[in-house]
Coordinates of C-alpha atoms and ligand atoms in Angstrom, one line a residue:
Chain A
M1 CA -6.2 15.5 14.4
L2 CA -9.1 17.2 13.0
L3 CA -11.4 19.6 14.9
I4 CA -14.7 18.7 13.7
P5 CA -18.0 20.6 14.3
C6 CA -20.5 18.6 15.6
P7 CA -23.9 20.8 15.1
F8 CA -25.2 20.3 18.2
C9 CA -21.8 19.5 20.5
G10 CA -19.5 22.5 18.9
P11 CA -15.6 21.7 17.7
R12 CA -14.8 18.2 19.4
D13 CA -11.4 16.9 18.6
E14 CA -11.1 13.5 15.8
N15 CA -11.2 10.8 17.7
E16 CA -14.2 11.2 19.2
F17 CA -15.5 10.7 16.0
R18 CA -16.1 7.6 13.4
Y19 CA -15.8 8.5 10.3
G20 CA -18.6 7.7 7.5
G21 CA -17.4 8.2 4.1
Q22 CA -19.2 9.5 1.3
A23 CA -22.6 12.0 1.8
G24 CA -25.5 11.8 -0.4
V25 CA -25.1 8.2 -1.5
A26 CA -28.7 7.1 -2.3
C27 CA -30.0 4.0 -3.1
P28 CA -30.9 3.0 -6.7
E29 CA -34.2 1.9 -7.5
R30 CA -35.0 -1.8 -7.2
K31 CA -34.7 -2.9 -11.0
T32 CA -31.2 -1.8 -11.3
S33 CA -27.9 -3.0 -13.9
D34 CA -25.0 -5.3 -11.9
A35 CA -22.8 -1.9 -13.0
E36 CA -24.8 0.3 -11.3
W37 CA -25.4 -2.2 -8.1
A38 CA -21.8 -2.5 -8.3
A39 CA -21.3 1.3 -8.3
Y40 CA -23.4 1.5 -5.5
L41 CA -21.8 -0.8 -3.5
F42 CA -18.0 -0.4 -4.1
V43 CA -17.3 3.0 -5.8
R44 CA -17.1 6.5 -3.6
D45 CA -15.5 9.6 -5.0
N46 CA -12.0 10.3 -4.1
P47 CA -11.1 13.8 -5.0
K48 CA -8.0 15.6 -4.2
G49 CA -10.3 18.8 -2.6
W50 CA -13.4 19.7 -1.3
F51 CA -15.9 16.7 -0.3
R52 CA -18.8 16.1 1.3
E53 CA -18.7 13.3 3.6
R54 CA -20.4 11.8 6.9
W55 CA -19.0 11.7 10.7
F56 CA -20.6 10.0 13.6
H57 CA -20.6 11.6 17.2
A58 CA -19.6 8.2 18.6
H59 CA -18.6 10.0 22.5
G60 CA -20.6 13.0 21.8
C61 CA -25.0 12.9 21.2
R62 CA -24.4 10.0 18.5
T63 CA -25.4 12.4 15.9
W64 CA -24.8 11.3 11.9
F65 CA -23.9 14.9 10.4
T66 CA -22.3 16.2 6.9
V67 CA -19.5 18.6 6.7
E68 CA -17.1 19.8 3.7
R69 CA -14.0 19.1 3.8
H70 CA -11.1 19.3 1.7
T71 CA -8.7 16.2 1.2
L72 CA -5.6 17.9 1.1
T73 CA -5.9 21.0 3.5
Q74 CA -7.9 19.3 5.7
E75 CA -10.0 22.1 5.7
I76 CA -13.5 22.6 7.0
R77 CA -16.5 24.3 5.9
Chain B
M1 CA 36.5 13.1 -3.0
T2 CA 34.3 13.6 -6.3
H3 CA 30.7 12.8 -6.3
P4 CA 29.7 8.8 -7.5
D5 CA 28.2 7.8 -10.6
F6 CA 24.1 8.9 -11.1
L7 CA 23.2 5.1 -11.1
W8 CA 20.3 6.8 -13.9
R9 CA 20.4 9.3 -16.3
D10 CA 17.8 11.6 -15.6
P11 CA 16.5 12.6 -19.2
D12 CA 14.1 15.3 -20.9
P13 CA 10.8 13.2 -22.0
R14 CA 10.4 12.3 -25.9
P15 CA 7.4 13.0 -28.3
S16 CA 6.2 9.8 -27.8
Y17 CA 7.1 6.2 -26.9
D18 CA 5.6 2.3 -27.0
V19 CA 4.6 2.1 -23.6
V20 CA 4.5 5.1 -20.4
I21 CA 4.2 4.2 -17.3
V22 CA 2.7 6.8 -14.8
G23 CA 3.8 7.4 -11.7
G24 CA 8.2 6.2 -11.2
G25 CA 7.3 4.2 -7.4
G26 CA 8.5 0.7 -6.9
H27 CA 5.8 -0.2 -8.9
G28 CA 6.9 1.8 -12.2
L29 CA 10.1 0.8 -11.6
A30 CA 9.4 -3.1 -11.3
T31 CA 7.2 -2.8 -14.7
A32 CA 9.7 -1.3 -17.3
Y33 CA 12.3 -3.6 -15.5
Y34 CA 9.9 -6.1 -16.0
L35 CA 9.1 -5.0 -19.8
A36 CA 12.8 -5.0 -21.0
R37 CA 13.6 -8.1 -19.3
N38 CA 10.8 -9.7 -20.5
H39 CA 9.4 -8.6 -23.4
G40 CA 11.8 -6.6 -24.8
L41 CA 9.9 -3.3 -25.1
T42 CA 12.8 -0.7 -24.1
N43 CA 10.8 2.0 -25.5
V44 CA 9.1 3.0 -22.6
A45 CA 9.1 5.7 -20.2
V46 CA 8.7 6.4 -16.4
L47 CA 6.9 9.3 -15.5
E48 CA 7.0 10.9 -12.4
K49 CA 5.4 13.4 -10.5
G50 CA 8.2 14.0 -7.9
W51 CA 11.3 12.6 -7.6
L52 CA 12.1 9.4 -8.0
A53 CA 10.1 6.3 -5.5
G54 CA 9.6 9.3 -3.5
G55 CA 6.3 8.6 -3.0
N56 CA 4.8 5.2 -0.7
M57 CA 8.2 3.8 -2.0
A58 CA 10.3 5.6 0.3
R59 CA 7.8 5.8 3.2
N60 CA 6.7 2.0 3.6
T61 CA 8.0 -0.1 6.7
T62 CA 9.5 -2.4 4.3
I63 CA 7.8 -5.7 5.6
I64 CA 8.0 -8.9 2.5
R65 CA 5.8 -11.9 3.3
S66 CA 3.1 -14.1 1.0
N67 CA 1.4 -16.2 4.1
Y68 CA -2.3 -14.4 2.8
L69 CA -5.3 -16.4 3.1
W70 CA -7.1 -16.8 -0.3
D71 CA -5.8 -18.7 -3.4
E72 CA -4.8 -15.6 -5.8
S73 CA -3.5 -13.7 -3.8
A74 CA -1.5 -16.6 -2.1
A75 CA -0.2 -17.1 -5.8
I76 CA 0.6 -13.4 -6.7
Y77 CA 2.2 -12.8 -3.2
E78 CA 4.4 -15.9 -3.3
H79 CA 5.1 -15.3 -6.8
S80 CA 7.1 -12.1 -5.9
L81 CA 8.9 -13.7 -2.9
K82 CA 10.6 -16.1 -5.0
L83 CA 11.8 -13.3 -7.2
W84 CA 13.0 -11.0 -3.9
E85 CA 15.2 -14.5 -3.3
G86 CA 16.8 -13.6 -6.5
L87 CA 16.6 -10.3 -6.9
S88 CA 20.2 -9.3 -5.0
A89 CA 21.9 -11.6 -7.1
E90 CA 20.1 -10.4 -10.4
L91 CA 20.0 -6.6 -10.6
D92 CA 23.9 -7.2 -8.8
Y93 CA 22.7 -4.7 -5.5
D94 CA 22.5 -5.4 -2.4
L95 CA 19.1 -5.4 -1.8
Q96 CA 19.6 -6.0 2.4
F97 CA 16.9 -8.8 1.7
S98 CA 16.9 -10.0 5.0
Q99 CA 14.4 -13.2 5.6
R100 CA 14.7 -13.2 9.6
G101 CA 11.0 -14.2 9.9
V102 CA 7.4 -12.2 10.2
L103 CA 5.6 -13.5 13.4
N104 CA 1.6 -12.3 13.0
L105 CA 0.2 -12.3 16.5
A106 CA -3.1 -13.6 18.0
H107 CA -4.7 -11.9 21.0
S108 CA -7.8 -13.7 21.0
L109 CA -9.7 -17.1 20.4
G110 CA -10.9 -15.4 17.1
D111 CA -7.2 -14.3 16.2
V112 CA -5.8 -17.9 16.6
R113 CA -9.1 -19.6 14.6
E114 CA -8.0 -16.8 11.6
G115 CA -4.1 -17.2 12.1
R116 CA -4.6 -21.5 12.0
R117 CA -6.3 -21.1 9.6
R118 CA -3.8 -19.2 7.4
V119 CA -1.1 -21.5 8.3
E120 CA -3.1 -24.2 7.0
A121 CA -4.2 -22.3 3.6
N122 CA -0.2 -21.2 3.0
R123 CA 0.8 -25.1 3.3
L124 CA -2.1 -26.2 1.0
N125 CA -0.4 -23.5 -1.2
G126 CA 3.0 -23.7 -0.7
V127 CA 3.7 -21.3 1.2
D128 CA 5.7 -21.8 4.4
A129 CA 4.4 -20.9 7.7
E130 CA 4.0 -22.5 10.9
W131 CA 1.8 -21.7 13.9
L132 CA 3.5 -21.1 17.9
D133 CA 2.0 -21.0 20.7
A134 CA 2.8 -18.4 23.3
D135 CA 5.7 -20.4 25.1
E136 CA 6.8 -20.9 20.8
V137 CA 6.7 -17.4 20.4
K138 CA 8.6 -16.3 23.5
K139 CA 11.2 -18.6 22.5
F140 CA 11.4 -17.3 18.5
C141 CA 11.7 -13.5 19.9
P142 CA 12.5 -12.6 23.8
L143 CA 11.5 -9.4 23.3
V144 CA 7.0 -9.5 23.1
N145 CA 6.1 -9.9 26.4
V146 CA 3.8 -13.3 26.5
S147 CA 2.1 -12.4 30.0
A148 CA -0.8 -13.9 30.4
R149 CA -1.8 -10.8 32.8
A150 CA -1.1 -7.8 29.5
R151 CA -4.0 -6.6 28.3
Y152 CA -5.2 -8.2 25.0
P153 CA -2.2 -11.2 26.0
V154 CA -1.0 -13.2 23.6
L155 CA -2.1 -16.6 22.5
G156 CA 0.1 -17.5 19.9
A157 CA 1.8 -16.7 16.1
T158 CA 1.9 -17.4 12.4
L159 CA 4.9 -17.5 11.6
Q160 CA 6.5 -17.1 7.4
R161 CA 10.9 -17.5 8.5
R162 CA 10.9 -16.7 4.3
G163 CA 9.2 -13.6 5.3
G164 CA 11.4 -10.7 6.3
I165 CA 12.5 -7.2 5.2
A166 CA 14.2 -4.9 2.5
K167 CA 15.6 -1.9 2.0
H168 CA 13.4 0.5 0.3
D169 CA 15.5 3.5 -1.6
H170 CA 18.3 0.8 -2.4
V171 CA 15.1 -1.0 -4.2
A172 CA 13.7 1.9 -6.4
W173 CA 17.5 2.5 -7.5
A174 CA 18.7 -0.8 -8.2
L175 CA 16.2 -1.2 -10.5
A176 CA 16.2 1.9 -12.0
R177 CA 19.9 1.2 -13.0
R178 CA 18.7 -1.3 -14.8
A179 CA 16.0 -0.1 -16.2
D180 CA 18.3 2.6 -17.4
A181 CA 20.5 0.7 -18.6
Y182 CA 18.2 -0.8 -21.6
G183 CA 17.3 2.5 -22.2
I184 CA 13.9 3.3 -21.0
D185 CA 13.5 7.1 -20.0
L186 CA 12.7 7.7 -15.6
V187 CA 11.3 11.4 -16.9
Q188 CA 11.3 13.1 -12.9
G189 CA 9.8 16.3 -11.8
C190 CA 6.7 15.1 -15.1
E191 CA 3.2 15.4 -13.5
V192 CA 0.7 13.8 -16.2
T193 CA -2.9 15.9 -16.2
G194 CA -4.4 14.6 -18.6
F195 CA -5.1 12.0 -21.0
E196 CA -5.9 12.3 -24.6
I197 CA -8.6 9.7 -25.1
S198 CA -10.2 8.9 -29.2
G199 CA -12.5 6.3 -30.2
G200 CA -12.5 5.1 -26.3
R201 CA -8.4 4.3 -26.7
V202 CA -5.7 6.2 -24.7
T203 CA -3.3 8.2 -27.5
A204 CA -1.3 10.9 -25.4
V205 CA -0.5 11.6 -22.0
R206 CA -0.3 15.4 -21.1
T207 CA 2.1 16.4 -18.5
S208 CA 3.9 19.1 -17.4
R209 CA 6.2 19.0 -19.3
G210 CA 3.7 18.8 -22.4
R211 CA 2.1 15.9 -24.1
I212 CA 3.4 13.1 -25.2
A213 CA 1.8 10.1 -27.3
A214 CA 1.8 6.8 -26.3
G215 CA 0.5 3.4 -28.0
T216 CA -0.2 2.4 -24.2
V217 CA -0.4 3.6 -21.1
A218 CA 0.4 2.0 -17.6
L219 CA -1.0 3.9 -13.8
A220 CA 1.5 2.9 -11.0
A221 CA 0.6 5.9 -9.1
A222 CA -0.6 3.9 -6.3
G223 CA -2.5 6.7 -4.0
H224 CA -2.9 8.6 -7.3
T225 CA -4.4 6.6 -8.9
S226 CA -8.6 8.3 -8.5
V227 CA -7.4 11.5 -9.0
L228 CA -5.6 10.1 -12.5
A229 CA -8.8 7.8 -13.4
E230 CA -11.5 10.9 -13.3
L231 CA -9.0 12.9 -15.5
A232 CA -9.1 9.5 -17.9
G233 CA -13.1 10.0 -17.1
F234 CA -13.8 6.9 -15.4
R235 CA -14.4 6.0 -11.6
L236 CA -12.5 2.9 -10.1
P237 CA -13.7 1.8 -6.0
L238 CA -10.2 2.8 -4.2
Q239 CA -10.0 5.2 -1.6
S240 CA -7.3 7.4 -1.2
H241 CA -5.9 7.3 3.2
P242 CA -2.8 8.3 5.5
L243 CA -0.6 6.0 6.6
Q244 CA 1.6 6.4 8.9
A245 CA 5.4 5.6 10.8
L246 CA 7.7 6.2 12.5
V247 CA 11.3 5.5 13.5
S248 CA 13.5 5.5 16.9
E249 CA 16.7 6.4 17.5
L250 CA 19.8 4.0 16.5
L251 CA 20.0 1.4 19.2
E252 CA 22.2 -1.6 19.3
P253 CA 20.6 -4.8 17.6
V254 CA 17.7 -6.0 20.1
L255 CA 14.8 -7.4 17.1
D256 CA 16.0 -9.7 15.2
C257 CA 12.6 -10.5 14.0
V258 CA 9.5 -8.6 12.2
V259 CA 6.4 -9.0 14.5
M260 CA 3.1 -7.7 13.6
S261 CA -0.1 -7.2 15.5
N262 CA -3.0 -6.6 14.2
A263 CA -5.6 -6.8 17.1
V264 CA -3.3 -3.7 18.6
H265 CA -1.9 -2.9 15.3
V266 CA 1.5 -2.1 15.4
Y267 CA 3.9 -4.1 13.3
V268 CA 7.7 -3.5 14.2
S269 CA 11.0 -4.7 12.7
Q270 CA 14.8 -3.1 13.2
A271 CA 16.3 -1.8 9.9
H272 CA 19.5 -2.9 9.5
K273 CA 21.1 1.0 10.7
G274 CA 19.6 0.6 13.9
E275 CA 16.1 2.6 14.6
L276 CA 13.4 0.3 15.1
V277 CA 10.3 1.0 12.6
M278 CA 6.8 0.5 13.2
G279 CA 3.9 1.2 11.7
A280 CA 0.0 2.1 12.4
G281 CA -3.4 1.4 11.5
I282 CA -4.6 4.0 8.5
D283 CA -6.3 7.2 9.6
A284 CA -10.2 6.8 9.3
Y285 CA -10.7 9.9 6.7
N286 CA -10.1 10.1 3.0
S287 CA -6.8 12.3 2.4
Y288 CA -4.3 13.3 0.0
G289 CA -2.2 15.3 2.8
Q290 CA 1.1 13.5 3.7
R291 CA 0.0 13.7 7.5
G292 CA -2.2 12.2 9.7
G293 CA -3.8 12.7 12.9
V294 CA -0.7 12.6 16.5
H295 CA -3.8 10.3 17.8
V296 CA -3.4 7.4 15.3
I297 CA 0.4 7.6 16.3
E298 CA -0.2 7.2 20.1
A299 CA -2.4 4.5 19.3
Q300 CA 0.2 3.1 18.0
M301 CA 2.8 3.1 20.1
A302 CA 1.0 2.8 22.8
A303 CA 0.6 -0.7 21.3
A304 CA 4.5 -1.2 20.7
L305 CA 5.1 -0.6 24.4
E306 CA 2.3 -3.1 25.5
L307 CA 3.6 -5.7 23.1
F308 CA 7.5 -4.6 24.2
P309 CA 7.7 -2.7 27.4
V310 CA 11.4 -2.9 27.2
F311 CA 11.1 0.1 24.6
S312 CA 9.4 2.3 26.9
R313 CA 12.1 4.8 27.2
V314 CA 13.2 5.0 23.5
R315 CA 12.9 8.3 21.9
V316 CA 11.0 8.8 18.7
L317 CA 13.2 10.5 15.9
R318 CA 10.1 11.1 13.0
T319 CA 7.4 10.3 11.8
W320 CA 5.4 10.7 8.5
A321 CA 2.3 9.6 6.3
G322 CA 2.2 7.9 2.9
I323 CA -1.2 8.1 0.6
V324 CA -2.6 4.7 0.1
D325 CA -5.1 3.5 -1.7
V326 CA -7.2 0.9 -0.2
S327 CA -9.5 -1.2 -2.3
P328 CA -13.0 -3.1 -1.0
D329 CA -11.6 -5.8 -0.1
A330 CA -8.0 -4.9 0.4
S331 CA -6.8 -6.5 -3.0
P332 CA -5.5 -4.9 -5.8
I333 CA -6.1 -4.1 -8.8
I334 CA -4.6 -5.0 -11.8
G335 CA -5.6 -5.0 -15.8
R336 CA -8.0 -3.3 -18.3
T337 CA -9.4 0.1 -17.6
P338 CA -13.1 1.1 -19.3
V339 CA -10.5 3.0 -22.0
E340 CA -8.3 0.9 -24.6
N341 CA -5.0 0.3 -23.9
L342 CA -5.4 2.2 -20.4
F343 CA -4.3 -0.3 -17.6
V344 CA -4.0 0.0 -14.3
N345 CA -2.2 -1.3 -11.1
A346 CA -3.6 0.0 -7.9
G347 CA -5.3 -0.6 -4.7
W348 CA -2.1 -2.2 -3.1
G349 CA -3.1 -0.1 -0.3
T350 CA 0.0 -0.4 3.2
G351 CA 0.7 -3.7 2.0
G352 CA 2.2 -3.1 -2.0
F353 CA 6.1 -2.7 -1.4
K354 CA 6.1 -6.7 -0.6
A355 CA 5.0 -7.0 -4.2
T356 CA 7.1 -4.9 -6.0
P357 CA 9.0 -7.5 -8.4
G358 CA 6.0 -10.0 -8.4
A359 CA 3.5 -6.8 -9.9
G360 CA 5.8 -5.5 -11.6
W361 CA 6.6 -9.2 -13.5
V362 CA 2.7 -9.7 -14.2
Y363 CA 1.7 -6.0 -15.2
A364 CA 4.6 -5.6 -17.6
D365 CA 3.3 -9.4 -18.9
T366 CA 0.1 -7.7 -18.8
I367 CA 1.1 -4.7 -20.9
A368 CA 3.3 -6.7 -23.3
H369 CA 0.5 -8.9 -24.2
G370 CA -2.8 -6.4 -24.0
R371 CA -4.0 -9.3 -21.7
P372 CA -4.2 -10.3 -18.4
H373 CA -1.6 -12.3 -16.7
P374 CA -3.1 -15.5 -14.9
L375 CA -1.8 -14.7 -12.1
A376 CA -3.4 -11.1 -11.8
E377 CA -6.1 -12.2 -13.9
P378 CA -8.3 -12.7 -10.6
F379 CA -7.5 -9.0 -9.4
A380 CA -9.2 -7.5 -12.4
L381 CA -12.0 -4.3 -11.6
D382 CA -14.6 -6.4 -12.9
R383 CA -14.6 -8.6 -9.6
F384 CA -16.6 -5.7 -8.7
T385 CA -19.3 -6.2 -10.6
T386 CA -18.9 -10.1 -11.0
G387 CA -18.9 -10.4 -7.0
A388 CA -16.0 -12.6 -7.5
L389 CA -14.1 -10.4 -4.2
I390 CA -10.7 -11.2 -2.4
D391 CA -11.9 -10.5 0.5
E392 CA -7.9 -10.5 2.3
H393 CA -9.2 -8.2 5.2
G394 CA -7.9 -10.4 7.4
A395 CA -4.3 -10.9 6.3
A396 CA -4.2 -7.9 4.3
A397 CA -5.6 -4.9 6.1
V398 CA -3.3 -3.0 7.3
A399 CA -1.2 -5.3 8.6
H400 CA 1.7 -5.7 6.0
Ligands
LIG501 C1 3.6 4.5 6.0 C2 3.7 3.8 5.2 C3 4.3 1.9 5.6 C4 3.9 0.4 4.9 N1 4.3 -0.2 4.7 C5 4.8 -1.2 4.7 C6 5.1 -2.8 4.4 O1 5.7 -3.0 5.7 N2 4.8 -3.7 3.7 C7 4.4 -3.7 2.5 O2 4.2 -4.6 1.7 N3 4.0 -2.6 1.3 C8 3.6 -0.8 2.6 N4 3.4 0.0 2.2 C9 2.9 0.2 1.3 C10 3.3 0.1 -0.2 O3 4.0 1.4 0.4 C11 3.0 0.5 -1.0 O4 1.7 0.0 -1.3 C12 3.6 0.4 -2.8 O5 5.0 1.2 -2.7 C13 2.7 1.4 -3.8 O6 3.0 1.0 -5.0 P1 4.5 1.7 -5.7 O7 6.1 1.7 -4.5 O8 4.9 2.2 -6.8 O9 4.1 3.3 -4.9 P2 4.7 4.9 -4.5 O10 5.7 5.2 -4.3 O11 3.8 5.9 -3.9 O12 4.2 5.4 -6.3 C14 3.8 5.8 -7.1 C15 4.3 7.1 -7.7 O13 3.6 8.0 -8.8 C16 3.7 9.6 -8.4 N5 2.7 9.6 -9.4 C17 1.3 10.2 -8.8 N6 0.3 10.8 -9.5 C18 1.0 11.0 -10.5 C19 1.9 12.0 -11.9 N7 0.0 12.6 -12.1 N8 2.0 12.2 -12.4 C20 3.3 11.6 -12.5 N9 3.7 10.9 -11.5 C21 2.7 11.0 -10.3 C22 4.0 9.9 -6.5 O14 4.9 11.2 -7.0 C23 4.6 8.7 -7.1 O15 6.1 8.9 -6.6 C24 3.4 0.9 3.3 C25 2.2 2.4 3.1 C26 2.8 3.7 3.4 C27 2.5 4.4 3.2
LIG502 ZN1 -22.3 15.9 19.1

């Protein structure tokens, strides 16, 4: 189980959280190609290594925040 | 006592092949086998970074069924199930394929409606399917707790009698033996670390054992496909997650069918040897670490005990995880990529073992002809742009 540092509540067990996937995915401009729109909807980075991602402290302060986690070692920095 | 003969050679890679398959799991091996058997292509190598079939092929819970909702899925999974039905004889190897029946339990009105709808859809597609009410579930599988006082009472189930399990290692060994006999090189300890692409066309792979020229490169790397796609310069709509499973200590035969429940999230069967084999849901976050959170196992065991109170004193022998590649519509991606002559077979997620022969069949055909096999065509990458998704979350997501 991951120990996830909530910026407000401090480190808490993973099962207090909901996962939100890649951080910083911006919605494209309104005038965009089908391919760009598809990439926005469906394609996310999936690296073997460091990854910036969103977590939601569902059973705590109910805040969304971003952490950087290594997807192989599960280290969080 | 002498050591038994090995079933396949352990060759060094040659400098060049007509077809290089990346990934020596079930799908890579089945593709190699059908390339030779159906298309006469034998100048083929399967490159495996670890040992043969040590990835998800060795880690899955071996459930086989074809009762998917949509026409496209029913067609490809049923094609696979039909191949399973003749595969032991064809490969001359006992795959311990056992059509003991697969129950998908319903615990809510929504589950009941989804299940009944799927039964009708399956029948229209020529896939055997039955709806059982709670009493009939009890009759078919006396161990299941159908008490109305359960927290999530069993209201009924779909049953596919032709569904069941097979021995995954035997499947891999049998396919490997045949591919090897055709002269195909199964190269272990050989990691693909890059691609040579010129004029938009792949010409070679770089590996931990040197450069290998290739007419065609076919990815069959399950959870690691995103890593390879990135090396080849494109992105895929895939996320890699740990998927966990466990086995119990050995028991006398007690459970002679497969029981799955999406709602309380567990699937259970009893292996030929006697262990209870149980699978869980995916861990929420994407990961390449082949272990998941213990809370997922806890939830899975709670669900199992809800359904099978009789298992309360069974001991867990071991747990493990594999890395599965989940696509946005819970359906696989098969076919061309933005790179010419570089093909992809991925996104089978939590349920690709059952597809092993079917996927190998259509992928080999796609590679041999340089265009998608008709059964694979709907599963092309461009469906995410056209919007023609094959949304199998109801029938596929995590349930096997
Ligand atoms: C716990 C668990 C339970 C499951 N239960 C079921 C089930 O009951 N029924 C079902 O139908 N499916 C199930 N699945 C899913 C099924 O196992 C997979 O969908 C299927 O095995 C994927 O195809 P494969 O066999 O080729 O993958 P794998 O066996 O994972 O093969 C991919 C291979 O590629 C290799 N590879 C990766 N990167 C490279 C590289 N760069 N160079 C060389 N080689 C590389 C890997 O080492 C691996 O051996 C389960 C999976 C898990 C993890
Ligand atoms: Zn908090």
